[in-house]
C-alpha positions as a printed Julia matrix, in Angstrom:
177×3 Matrix{Float64}:
  0.02   -0.02    0.03
  1.36    3.33   -0.91
  4.55    3.81   -2.78
  7.31    1.07   -2.32
 10.51    0.85   -4.24
  9.08    3.59   -6.61
  5.94    1.6    -7.39
  2.67    3.38   -6.25
  0.25    0.73   -5.04
 -2.23    3.13   -3.32
 -5.07    2.51   -5.89
 -4.69   -1.45   -5.7
 -7.49   -3.24   -3.83
 -6.3    -4.32   -0.39
 -6.82   -8.04   -1.08
 -4.41   -7.91   -4.18
 -1.63   -6.84   -1.9
 -1.37  -10.41   -0.19
 -0.54  -13.72   -1.61
 -3.18  -16.47   -1.58
 -2.99  -20.16   -0.75
 -3.42  -20.66   -4.6
 -0.41  -18.44   -5.37
  1.82  -20.26   -3.01
  0.67  -23.57   -4.17
  1.25  -22.59   -7.83
  5.01  -21.61   -6.74
  5.39  -25.0    -4.98
  4.12  -26.89   -8.14
  6.38  -24.86  -10.32
  9.66  -25.07   -8.18
  9.44  -28.33   -6.48
 10.25  -30.35   -9.55
 13.53  -28.35  -10.04
 14.6   -28.7    -6.35
 13.04  -29.49   -2.96
 15.15  -26.64   -1.52
 13.77  -23.26   -2.31
 12.09  -20.29   -0.47
  9.01  -18.45   -1.19
  8.64  -14.62   -0.52
  4.89  -14.75    0.06
  3.21  -11.19    0.57
  1.53  -11.17    3.91
  1.63   -7.36    4.55
  5.34   -7.03    4.52
  6.99   -4.09    2.69
 10.57   -2.93    2.17
 11.56   -0.12    4.35
  9.78    1.39    7.33
  6.51    3.29    6.63
  3.63    4.58    8.65
  0.63    2.33    8.68
 -1.16    2.35    5.31
 -3.18    0.01    3.09
 -1.25   -3.06    4.18
 -1.37   -4.69    7.61
  1.29   -7.35    8.55
 -0.63  -10.75    8.83
  1.81  -13.52    9.65
 -1.26  -15.76   10.04
 -1.45  -16.0     6.33
  1.72  -17.96    6.21
  0.11  -20.51    8.66
 -2.8   -20.75    6.3
 -0.57  -21.41    3.23
  1.17  -24.25    5.19
 -2.27  -25.71    6.19
 -3.49  -25.66    2.7
 -0.59  -27.47    1.16
  0.7   -29.43    4.09
 -2.13  -32.15    4.03
 -1.76  -32.52    0.26
  1.98  -33.12    0.61
  1.82  -35.3     3.61
  3.69  -33.1     6.01
  2.93  -30.08    8.27
  5.12  -27.33    6.91
  5.99  -27.71    3.26
  7.14  -24.06    2.77
 10.28  -22.17    3.71
  9.26  -18.6     3.64
 11.35  -15.33    3.28
 10.14  -12.34    5.27
 10.97   -9.41    2.88
 10.77   -6.04    4.55
 11.08   -7.25    8.17
 12.54   -3.87    9.36
 10.41   -2.18   11.83
  8.17   -5.23   12.49
  6.87   -6.03   16.02
  8.65   -8.9    17.9
  5.41  -10.68   18.34
  4.85  -10.74   14.52
  8.26  -11.82   13.85
  7.83  -14.67   16.39
  4.65  -15.77   14.71
  6.09  -15.58   11.13
  9.03  -17.74   12.34
  6.68  -20.29   13.88
  4.87  -20.44   10.52
  7.92  -21.22    8.56
  9.98  -18.02    7.95
 13.66  -19.14    7.55
 15.02  -15.7     6.34
 14.17  -12.1     7.18
 15.39   -9.01    5.56
 16.24   -6.17    7.87
 18.35   -3.86    5.7
 16.55   -0.65    6.83
 17.0    -1.56   10.58
 20.69   -2.26   10.02
 21.25    0.93    8.09
 19.6     2.88   10.88
 21.66    1.04   13.5
 24.78    1.96   11.52
 23.73    5.62   11.43
 22.8     5.6    15.08
 26.28    4.48   16.2
 27.69    7.45   14.32
 25.2     9.8    15.72
 25.74    8.59   19.3
 29.47    8.94   19.02
 29.01   12.49   17.65
 26.74   13.42   20.42
 28.98   11.93   23.13
 32.11   13.51   21.68
 30.96   16.65   19.91
 33.14   18.91   22.02
 36.15   17.23   20.37
 34.78   17.23   16.93
 34.6    20.99   16.29
 38.06   21.38   14.94
 41.48   19.68   14.63
 42.8    21.5    17.83
 40.78   22.73   20.95
 38.29   20.73   22.98
 36.72   20.66   26.44
 40.25   19.71   27.94
 41.9    22.85   26.6
 42.08   25.11   23.43
 45.6    23.67   22.52
 44.48   19.95   22.89
 44.5    17.89   19.61
 41.41   15.97   18.38
 42.81   13.52   15.84
 41.91   10.43   17.82
 38.27   11.53   17.84
 37.73   12.51   14.27
 39.8     9.56   12.93
 37.25    7.64   10.74
 38.45    4.25   12.26
 37.17    5.52   15.48
 33.5     6.52   14.44
 33.22    3.9    11.74
 33.92    1.36   14.45
 31.15    2.56   16.6
 28.82    2.38   13.61
 29.98   -1.25   13.15
 29.43   -2.05   16.74
 25.91   -0.61   16.69
 25.03   -2.47   13.52
 26.47   -5.73   14.77
 24.35   -5.47   17.91
 21.23   -5.02   15.61
 22.17   -8.03   13.36
 22.56  -10.16   16.65
 19.15   -8.99   17.76
 17.75  -10.26   14.43
 19.38  -13.51   14.85
 17.84  -13.96   18.24
 14.49  -12.96   16.89
 14.93  -15.63   14.23
 16.11  -18.29   16.75
 19.45  -18.44   14.73
 22.03  -18.44   17.59
 24.06  -21.04   19.27
C-alpha cells in the first residue's frame, strides 16, 4: 500500500496486496520439480523499508494458512520455507509468529542501516566537544582531536551498533548457538 521501491500501489485493492493459498501452491508446483530446497517470498503485509501504517497490515497468520492448505496434500505439516521481505520495523510478536509459521530468512536492511547511522550519531553526540576542529576541546584550546575524528574510531562505533542489531535479528529468528 502506498509507494514502495518507486511503485505506487495506493489504488490497488487491499486483497490484491497479499498472497493467496493458490499463489503459494502454484509456486510450490512450479519450483519443487526443480529442487526441494527453495524459499517463497509470500506477501503477507510485509513491505521494504519502514512506513507509517497504510493499506497493508502485517498478517503472519496468512503464512500459517498457506502451510495448512498445502501440508495435507504433501503429507507433512510445513512444506514451505518462507522469506520475510521487509522485516525492518516489525513487532517482535509478529516476527515470532512468522518464524513459527515457517519463515527461515528475514530481510532487515533498513533496520541495520539505521543502526549503523545511530552508532555514528551517538558517537558524535558523546564526543561533539572534540569534533569542532582539529585542535581545541573541553580539555583545553591547544589539545588535539585527531583520535576523535579519525574515521577508524567513528566507523567502528557504527559497526558495533550495526552488529548489535544483526545479533538481535538472529535472536528473533532463533538463529543463535
